[in-house]
Amino acid sequence: MATHLCSVCGTPTHETRQSIRYDSGSGPVILHEVPVHHCPWCGDHEITLSRAPALRTEVAMCIARKTDRLDPREVRFLREFVGLSRVELADTVGATEALAGAWESLDAPQLMGVQQERLLRVLVITGKRPGQA
Ligand SMILES: [Zn+2]
């Protein structure tokens, strides 16, 4: 692995992996095993993340591939990622608009149906919008 140099003073840094909070825009997401470079000389630390647009995609892919069921913030994040309104998502996966709202409700959340959730994940992973070939 190439040595990472401190961008402040040029000293070789050492790397650790940390969990960091990332504000996805629809609520915080915790990213695990993120490389963080610590400078032993000046104490600076840098978090190595991909550029922000790519990061949003990475976060979406991580959520879409997780084995646990989606929580309300994750449903919203994925829906916004694929560019669907709540009504469009409801239409796409075959649910009522009220139910689609409940999937994202923080007060009274309701789990998506297994097949509905799978469909949303597939849309994210394939990068396709419903109706596109
Ligand atoms: Zn430094």
Short mmCIF file of N, CA and C and ligand atoms in Angstrom, two decimals:
data_model
loop_
_atom_site.label_atom_id
_atom_site.label_comp_id
_atom_site.label_asym_id
_atom_site.label_seq_id
_atom_site.Cartn_x
_atom_site.Cartn_y
_atom_site.Cartn_z
N MET A 1 0.84 -1.19 0.00
CA MET A 1 0.00 0.00 0.00
C MET A 1 0.88 1.25 0.00
N ALA A 2 0.53 2.20 -0.77
CA ALA A 2 1.32 3.43 -0.87
C ALA A 2 1.25 4.20 0.44
N THR A 3 2.37 4.83 0.78
CA THR A 3 2.39 5.65 1.99
C THR A 3 1.56 6.90 1.77
N HIS A 4 0.73 7.18 2.73
CA HIS A 4 -0.07 8.40 2.65
C HIS A 4 0.65 9.50 3.42
N LEU A 5 0.85 10.64 2.77
CA LEU A 5 1.56 11.74 3.41
C LEU A 5 0.56 12.78 3.93
N CYS A 6 0.85 13.31 5.07
CA CYS A 6 0.01 14.36 5.66
C CYS A 6 -0.06 15.55 4.70
N SER A 7 -1.25 16.02 4.43
CA SER A 7 -1.39 17.13 3.48
C SER A 7 -0.98 18.45 4.11
N VAL A 8 -0.83 18.48 5.44
CA VAL A 8 -0.42 19.71 6.12
C VAL A 8 1.10 19.82 6.16
N CYS A 9 1.77 18.74 6.61
CA CYS A 9 3.22 18.84 6.82
C CYS A 9 4.04 17.82 6.03
N GLY A 10 3.40 16.90 5.34
CA GLY A 10 4.14 15.97 4.49
C GLY A 10 4.71 14.76 5.20
N THR A 11 4.44 14.60 6.48
CA THR A 11 4.93 13.45 7.24
C THR A 11 4.11 12.21 6.89
N PRO A 12 4.77 11.05 6.74
CA PRO A 12 3.98 9.82 6.51
C PRO A 12 3.00 9.58 7.67
N THR A 13 1.81 9.24 7.34
CA THR A 13 0.78 9.07 8.36
C THR A 13 0.59 7.59 8.66
N HIS A 14 -0.06 7.30 9.76
CA HIS A 14 -0.49 5.92 9.97
C HIS A 14 -2.01 5.87 9.89
N GLU A 15 -2.48 4.71 9.47
CA GLU A 15 -3.89 4.58 9.14
C GLU A 15 -4.63 3.74 10.17
N THR A 16 -5.80 4.19 10.53
CA THR A 16 -6.69 3.36 11.35
C THR A 16 -8.03 3.28 10.63
N ARG A 17 -8.85 2.39 11.09
CA ARG A 17 -10.21 2.29 10.54
C ARG A 17 -11.18 2.71 11.63
N GLN A 18 -12.06 3.59 11.26
CA GLN A 18 -13.02 4.10 12.24
C GLN A 18 -14.43 4.10 11.66
N SER A 19 -15.38 4.19 12.57
CA SER A 19 -16.75 4.40 12.16
C SER A 19 -17.01 5.90 12.20
N ILE A 20 -17.54 6.43 11.14
CA ILE A 20 -17.82 7.86 11.12
C ILE A 20 -19.27 8.09 10.74
N ARG A 21 -19.75 9.26 11.15
CA ARG A 21 -21.10 9.67 10.82
C ARG A 21 -21.07 10.45 9.52
N TYR A 22 -21.94 10.10 8.65
CA TYR A 22 -22.03 10.81 7.37
C TYR A 22 -23.45 11.30 7.22
N ASP A 23 -23.60 12.60 6.99
CA ASP A 23 -24.95 13.14 6.82
C ASP A 23 -25.38 12.93 5.38
N SER A 24 -26.28 11.99 5.20
CA SER A 24 -26.67 11.61 3.85
C SER A 24 -27.62 12.60 3.22
N GLY A 25 -28.12 13.55 4.00
CA GLY A 25 -29.12 14.48 3.47
C GLY A 25 -30.51 14.09 3.92
N SER A 26 -30.71 12.82 4.23
CA SER A 26 -32.01 12.40 4.76
C SER A 26 -31.78 11.70 6.09
N GLY A 27 -30.81 12.17 6.82
CA GLY A 27 -30.50 11.58 8.11
C GLY A 27 -29.10 11.02 8.12
N PRO A 28 -28.52 10.93 9.30
CA PRO A 28 -27.14 10.46 9.39
C PRO A 28 -27.02 8.98 9.10
N VAL A 29 -25.92 8.63 8.48
CA VAL A 29 -25.62 7.24 8.19
C VAL A 29 -24.28 6.96 8.86
N ILE A 30 -24.13 5.81 9.47
CA ILE A 30 -22.84 5.46 10.07
C ILE A 30 -22.06 4.59 9.09
N LEU A 31 -20.88 5.06 8.73
CA LEU A 31 -20.02 4.28 7.85
C LEU A 31 -18.97 3.59 8.71
N HIS A 32 -18.76 2.32 8.46
CA HIS A 32 -17.80 1.56 9.25
C HIS A 32 -16.52 1.32 8.44
N GLU A 33 -15.44 1.10 9.17
CA GLU A 33 -14.18 0.73 8.53
C GLU A 33 -13.71 1.78 7.53
N VAL A 34 -13.89 3.03 7.88
CA VAL A 34 -13.43 4.10 7.00
C VAL A 34 -11.96 4.37 7.31
N PRO A 35 -11.09 4.39 6.30
CA PRO A 35 -9.68 4.67 6.56
C PRO A 35 -9.48 6.12 7.03
N VAL A 36 -8.81 6.28 8.15
CA VAL A 36 -8.47 7.61 8.65
C VAL A 36 -6.96 7.67 8.80
N HIS A 37 -6.35 8.72 8.26
CA HIS A 37 -4.90 8.87 8.32
C HIS A 37 -4.54 9.86 9.42
N HIS A 38 -3.70 9.41 10.34
CA HIS A 38 -3.28 10.25 11.45
C HIS A 38 -1.85 10.68 11.24
N CYS A 39 -1.58 11.97 11.41
CA CYS A 39 -0.20 12.46 11.28
C CYS A 39 0.44 12.47 12.66
N PRO A 40 1.57 11.74 12.84
CA PRO A 40 2.23 11.71 14.15
C PRO A 40 2.96 13.02 14.44
N TRP A 41 3.20 13.83 13.42
CA TRP A 41 3.97 15.06 13.59
C TRP A 41 3.07 16.23 13.99
N CYS A 42 2.08 16.52 13.20
CA CYS A 42 1.27 17.72 13.48
C CYS A 42 -0.09 17.38 14.06
N GLY A 43 -0.42 16.10 14.13
CA GLY A 43 -1.69 15.73 14.76
C GLY A 43 -2.89 15.85 13.85
N ASP A 44 -2.66 16.25 12.61
CA ASP A 44 -3.78 16.35 11.68
C ASP A 44 -4.32 14.95 11.37
N HIS A 45 -5.60 14.86 11.10
CA HIS A 45 -6.09 13.59 10.60
C HIS A 45 -7.01 13.81 9.41
N GLU A 46 -6.93 12.90 8.49
CA GLU A 46 -7.71 13.02 7.27
C GLU A 46 -8.53 11.77 7.07
N ILE A 47 -9.74 11.98 6.70
CA ILE A 47 -10.63 10.86 6.43
C ILE A 47 -10.63 10.62 4.93
N THR A 48 -10.31 9.41 4.57
CA THR A 48 -10.24 9.08 3.15
C THR A 48 -11.58 8.56 2.68
N LEU A 49 -12.28 9.41 2.02
CA LEU A 49 -13.55 8.98 1.44
C LEU A 49 -13.53 9.36 -0.02
N SER A 50 -14.28 8.65 -0.74
CA SER A 50 -14.42 9.00 -2.14
C SER A 50 -15.07 10.37 -2.23
N ARG A 51 -15.01 10.96 -3.37
CA ARG A 51 -15.66 12.24 -3.58
C ARG A 51 -17.16 12.11 -3.29
N ALA A 52 -17.75 13.21 -2.87
CA ALA A 52 -19.11 13.15 -2.32
C ALA A 52 -20.15 12.47 -3.20
N PRO A 53 -20.23 12.77 -4.50
CA PRO A 53 -21.27 12.09 -5.29
C PRO A 53 -21.06 10.59 -5.32
N ALA A 54 -19.80 10.18 -5.43
CA ALA A 54 -19.52 8.75 -5.42
C ALA A 54 -19.84 8.16 -4.06
N LEU A 55 -19.60 8.94 -3.02
CA LEU A 55 -19.89 8.46 -1.67
C LEU A 55 -21.38 8.18 -1.52
N ARG A 56 -22.19 9.07 -2.05
CA ARG A 56 -23.63 8.87 -1.95
C ARG A 56 -24.02 7.54 -2.60
N THR A 57 -23.38 7.25 -3.73
CA THR A 57 -23.63 5.98 -4.40
C THR A 57 -23.15 4.82 -3.54
N GLU A 58 -21.97 4.96 -2.95
CA GLU A 58 -21.45 3.89 -2.10
C GLU A 58 -22.37 3.62 -0.92
N VAL A 59 -22.84 4.70 -0.32
CA VAL A 59 -23.75 4.55 0.82
C VAL A 59 -25.02 3.82 0.37
N ALA A 60 -25.55 4.25 -0.78
CA ALA A 60 -26.77 3.61 -1.29
C ALA A 60 -26.54 2.13 -1.56
N MET A 61 -25.38 1.80 -2.13
CA MET A 61 -25.09 0.39 -2.42
C MET A 61 -24.96 -0.42 -1.13
N CYS A 62 -24.31 0.17 -0.14
CA CYS A 62 -24.16 -0.53 1.15
C CYS A 62 -25.54 -0.80 1.75
N ILE A 63 -26.39 0.20 1.71
CA ILE A 63 -27.73 0.03 2.29
C ILE A 63 -28.50 -1.03 1.49
N ALA A 64 -28.39 -0.93 0.17
CA ALA A 64 -29.15 -1.85 -0.69
C ALA A 64 -28.69 -3.29 -0.51
N ARG A 65 -27.43 -3.49 -0.11
CA ARG A 65 -26.91 -4.85 0.00
C ARG A 65 -26.92 -5.39 1.42
N LYS A 66 -27.30 -4.56 2.39
CA LYS A 66 -27.27 -5.04 3.77
C LYS A 66 -28.28 -6.16 3.96
N THR A 67 -27.98 -7.04 4.90
CA THR A 67 -28.88 -8.18 5.09
C THR A 67 -30.04 -7.84 6.02
N ASP A 68 -29.86 -6.86 6.90
CA ASP A 68 -30.96 -6.48 7.79
C ASP A 68 -32.04 -5.76 7.00
N ARG A 69 -33.23 -5.74 7.59
CA ARG A 69 -34.32 -4.99 6.97
C ARG A 69 -34.00 -3.49 6.99
N LEU A 70 -34.59 -2.76 6.06
CA LEU A 70 -34.34 -1.33 5.95
C LEU A 70 -35.09 -0.57 7.04
N ASP A 71 -34.43 0.42 7.62
CA ASP A 71 -35.14 1.27 8.57
C ASP A 71 -35.71 2.47 7.80
N PRO A 72 -36.55 3.27 8.46
CA PRO A 72 -37.25 4.35 7.72
C PRO A 72 -36.30 5.32 7.01
N ARG A 73 -35.20 5.68 7.67
CA ARG A 73 -34.26 6.61 7.02
C ARG A 73 -33.64 5.98 5.78
N GLU A 74 -33.40 4.69 5.87
CA GLU A 74 -32.77 4.00 4.74
C GLU A 74 -33.73 3.90 3.56
N VAL A 75 -35.00 3.64 3.86
CA VAL A 75 -36.00 3.60 2.79
C VAL A 75 -36.03 4.93 2.07
N ARG A 76 -36.04 6.01 2.85
CA ARG A 76 -36.10 7.34 2.25
C ARG A 76 -34.83 7.63 1.43
N PHE A 77 -33.71 7.27 1.99
CA PHE A 77 -32.44 7.51 1.29
C PHE A 77 -32.43 6.78 -0.05
N LEU A 78 -32.83 5.53 -0.04
CA LEU A 78 -32.82 4.75 -1.29
C LEU A 78 -33.85 5.29 -2.28
N ARG A 79 -35.01 5.65 -1.78
CA ARG A 79 -36.04 6.18 -2.68
C ARG A 79 -35.53 7.46 -3.35
N GLU A 80 -34.93 8.35 -2.56
CA GLU A 80 -34.42 9.59 -3.14
C GLU A 80 -33.25 9.30 -4.07
N PHE A 81 -32.47 8.30 -3.72
CA PHE A 81 -31.33 7.94 -4.57
C PHE A 81 -31.77 7.53 -5.96
N VAL A 82 -32.86 6.76 -6.05
CA VAL A 82 -33.33 6.34 -7.37
C VAL A 82 -34.25 7.38 -8.01
N GLY A 83 -34.47 8.49 -7.30
CA GLY A 83 -35.19 9.60 -7.90
C GLY A 83 -36.69 9.42 -7.99
N LEU A 84 -37.25 8.71 -7.03
CA LEU A 84 -38.69 8.50 -7.04
C LEU A 84 -39.35 9.33 -5.93
N SER A 85 -40.54 9.84 -6.24
CA SER A 85 -41.36 10.43 -5.18
C SER A 85 -42.01 9.28 -4.41
N ARG A 86 -42.63 9.61 -3.27
CA ARG A 86 -43.31 8.55 -2.52
C ARG A 86 -44.42 7.91 -3.33
N VAL A 87 -45.14 8.74 -4.08
CA VAL A 87 -46.23 8.21 -4.91
C VAL A 87 -45.67 7.27 -5.97
N GLU A 88 -44.57 7.68 -6.59
CA GLU A 88 -43.97 6.84 -7.63
C GLU A 88 -43.46 5.52 -7.05
N LEU A 89 -42.87 5.59 -5.86
CA LEU A 89 -42.40 4.36 -5.23
C LEU A 89 -43.60 3.45 -4.92
N ALA A 90 -44.66 4.05 -4.37
CA ALA A 90 -45.85 3.27 -4.05
C ALA A 90 -46.38 2.58 -5.31
N ASP A 91 -46.47 3.32 -6.41
CA ASP A 91 -46.93 2.75 -7.68
C ASP A 91 -46.01 1.62 -8.14
N THR A 92 -44.72 1.86 -8.03
CA THR A 92 -43.74 0.92 -8.55
C THR A 92 -43.79 -0.42 -7.84
N VAL A 93 -43.90 -0.37 -6.51
CA VAL A 93 -43.84 -1.63 -5.77
C VAL A 93 -45.23 -2.13 -5.39
N GLY A 94 -46.27 -1.40 -5.79
CA GLY A 94 -47.62 -1.87 -5.52
C GLY A 94 -48.06 -1.66 -4.09
N ALA A 95 -48.06 -0.41 -3.66
CA ALA A 95 -48.52 -0.09 -2.31
C ALA A 95 -49.32 1.20 -2.37
N THR A 96 -50.03 1.48 -1.30
CA THR A 96 -50.73 2.75 -1.23
C THR A 96 -49.74 3.83 -0.84
N GLU A 97 -50.11 5.08 -1.16
CA GLU A 97 -49.25 6.20 -0.80
C GLU A 97 -49.10 6.30 0.72
N ALA A 98 -50.19 6.01 1.43
CA ALA A 98 -50.15 6.08 2.90
C ALA A 98 -49.14 5.07 3.45
N LEU A 99 -49.15 3.89 2.87
CA LEU A 99 -48.23 2.85 3.33
C LEU A 99 -46.79 3.25 3.02
N ALA A 100 -46.58 3.80 1.81
CA ALA A 100 -45.23 4.24 1.44
C ALA A 100 -44.74 5.32 2.40
N GLY A 101 -45.67 6.14 2.88
CA GLY A 101 -45.30 7.15 3.87
C GLY A 101 -44.90 6.51 5.19
N ALA A 102 -45.62 5.45 5.56
CA ALA A 102 -45.35 4.78 6.84
C ALA A 102 -43.97 4.10 6.82
N TRP A 103 -43.52 3.68 5.65
CA TRP A 103 -42.19 3.06 5.56
C TRP A 103 -41.10 4.03 6.00
N GLU A 104 -41.38 5.33 5.79
CA GLU A 104 -40.37 6.34 6.10
C GLU A 104 -40.68 7.08 7.39
N SER A 105 -41.75 6.70 8.06
CA SER A 105 -42.15 7.39 9.27
C SER A 105 -41.23 7.04 10.42
N LEU A 106 -40.74 8.08 11.10
CA LEU A 106 -39.88 7.83 12.26
C LEU A 106 -40.71 7.59 13.51
N ASP A 107 -41.96 8.08 13.50
CA ASP A 107 -42.82 7.94 14.68
C ASP A 107 -43.52 6.59 14.73
N ALA A 108 -44.06 6.21 13.57
CA ALA A 108 -44.79 4.94 13.52
C ALA A 108 -44.34 4.15 12.29
N PRO A 109 -43.10 3.73 12.30
CA PRO A 109 -42.57 3.06 11.11
C PRO A 109 -43.22 1.70 10.87
N GLN A 110 -43.30 1.36 9.61
CA GLN A 110 -43.84 0.07 9.22
C GLN A 110 -42.85 -0.56 8.25
N LEU A 111 -42.53 -1.81 8.45
CA LEU A 111 -41.58 -2.47 7.55
C LEU A 111 -42.17 -2.61 6.16
N MET A 112 -41.33 -2.44 5.16
CA MET A 112 -41.77 -2.73 3.79
C MET A 112 -42.03 -4.22 3.67
N GLY A 113 -42.89 -4.59 2.75
CA GLY A 113 -43.03 -5.99 2.43
C GLY A 113 -41.71 -6.52 1.89
N VAL A 114 -41.45 -7.78 2.10
CA VAL A 114 -40.16 -8.35 1.69
C VAL A 114 -39.92 -8.15 0.20
N GLN A 115 -40.93 -8.44 -0.61
CA GLN A 115 -40.76 -8.30 -2.07
C GLN A 115 -40.64 -6.84 -2.48
N GLN A 116 -41.37 -5.98 -1.79
CA GLN A 116 -41.30 -4.55 -2.10
C GLN A 116 -39.92 -4.00 -1.78
N GLU A 117 -39.42 -4.43 -0.64
CA GLU A 117 -38.09 -3.98 -0.23
C GLU A 117 -37.03 -4.49 -1.22
N ARG A 118 -37.20 -5.72 -1.65
CA ARG A 118 -36.24 -6.29 -2.59
C ARG A 118 -36.26 -5.51 -3.90
N LEU A 119 -37.44 -5.14 -4.34
CA LEU A 119 -37.56 -4.39 -5.59
C LEU A 119 -36.85 -3.03 -5.47
N LEU A 120 -37.04 -2.36 -4.34
CA LEU A 120 -36.37 -1.08 -4.15
C LEU A 120 -34.85 -1.25 -4.19
N ARG A 121 -34.37 -2.31 -3.53
CA ARG A 121 -32.92 -2.58 -3.53
C ARG A 121 -32.41 -2.84 -4.94
N VAL A 122 -33.18 -3.58 -5.71
CA VAL A 122 -32.76 -3.91 -7.09
C VAL A 122 -32.68 -2.63 -7.93
N LEU A 123 -33.64 -1.73 -7.73
CA LEU A 123 -33.62 -0.47 -8.47
C LEU A 123 -32.33 0.29 -8.16
N VAL A 124 -31.94 0.28 -6.89
CA VAL A 124 -30.72 0.99 -6.49
C VAL A 124 -29.50 0.34 -7.11
N ILE A 125 -29.43 -0.98 -6.99
CA ILE A 125 -28.23 -1.70 -7.43
C ILE A 125 -28.07 -1.65 -8.95
N THR A 126 -29.18 -1.74 -9.67
CA THR A 126 -29.09 -1.73 -11.12
C THR A 126 -29.03 -0.33 -11.69
N GLY A 127 -29.34 0.67 -10.87
CA GLY A 127 -29.29 2.05 -11.33
C GLY A 127 -30.36 2.38 -12.34
N LYS A 128 -31.43 1.60 -12.35
CA LYS A 128 -32.48 1.84 -13.33
C LYS A 128 -33.70 2.45 -12.67
N ARG A 129 -34.39 3.23 -13.44
CA ARG A 129 -35.68 3.73 -12.98
C ARG A 129 -36.73 2.81 -13.54
N PRO A 130 -37.81 2.61 -12.78
CA PRO A 130 -38.86 1.74 -13.28
C PRO A 130 -39.38 2.26 -14.63
N GLY A 131 -39.68 1.36 -15.51
CA GLY A 131 -40.18 1.77 -16.83
C GLY A 131 -39.07 1.83 -17.85
N GLN A 132 -37.82 1.87 -17.38
CA GLN A 132 -36.70 1.85 -18.33
C GLN A 132 -36.33 0.41 -18.63
N ALA A 133 -35.94 0.19 -19.86
CA ALA A 133 -35.53 -1.16 -20.23
C ALA A 133 -34.18 -1.50 -19.60
ZN ZN B 1 1.08 16.52 9.55
#
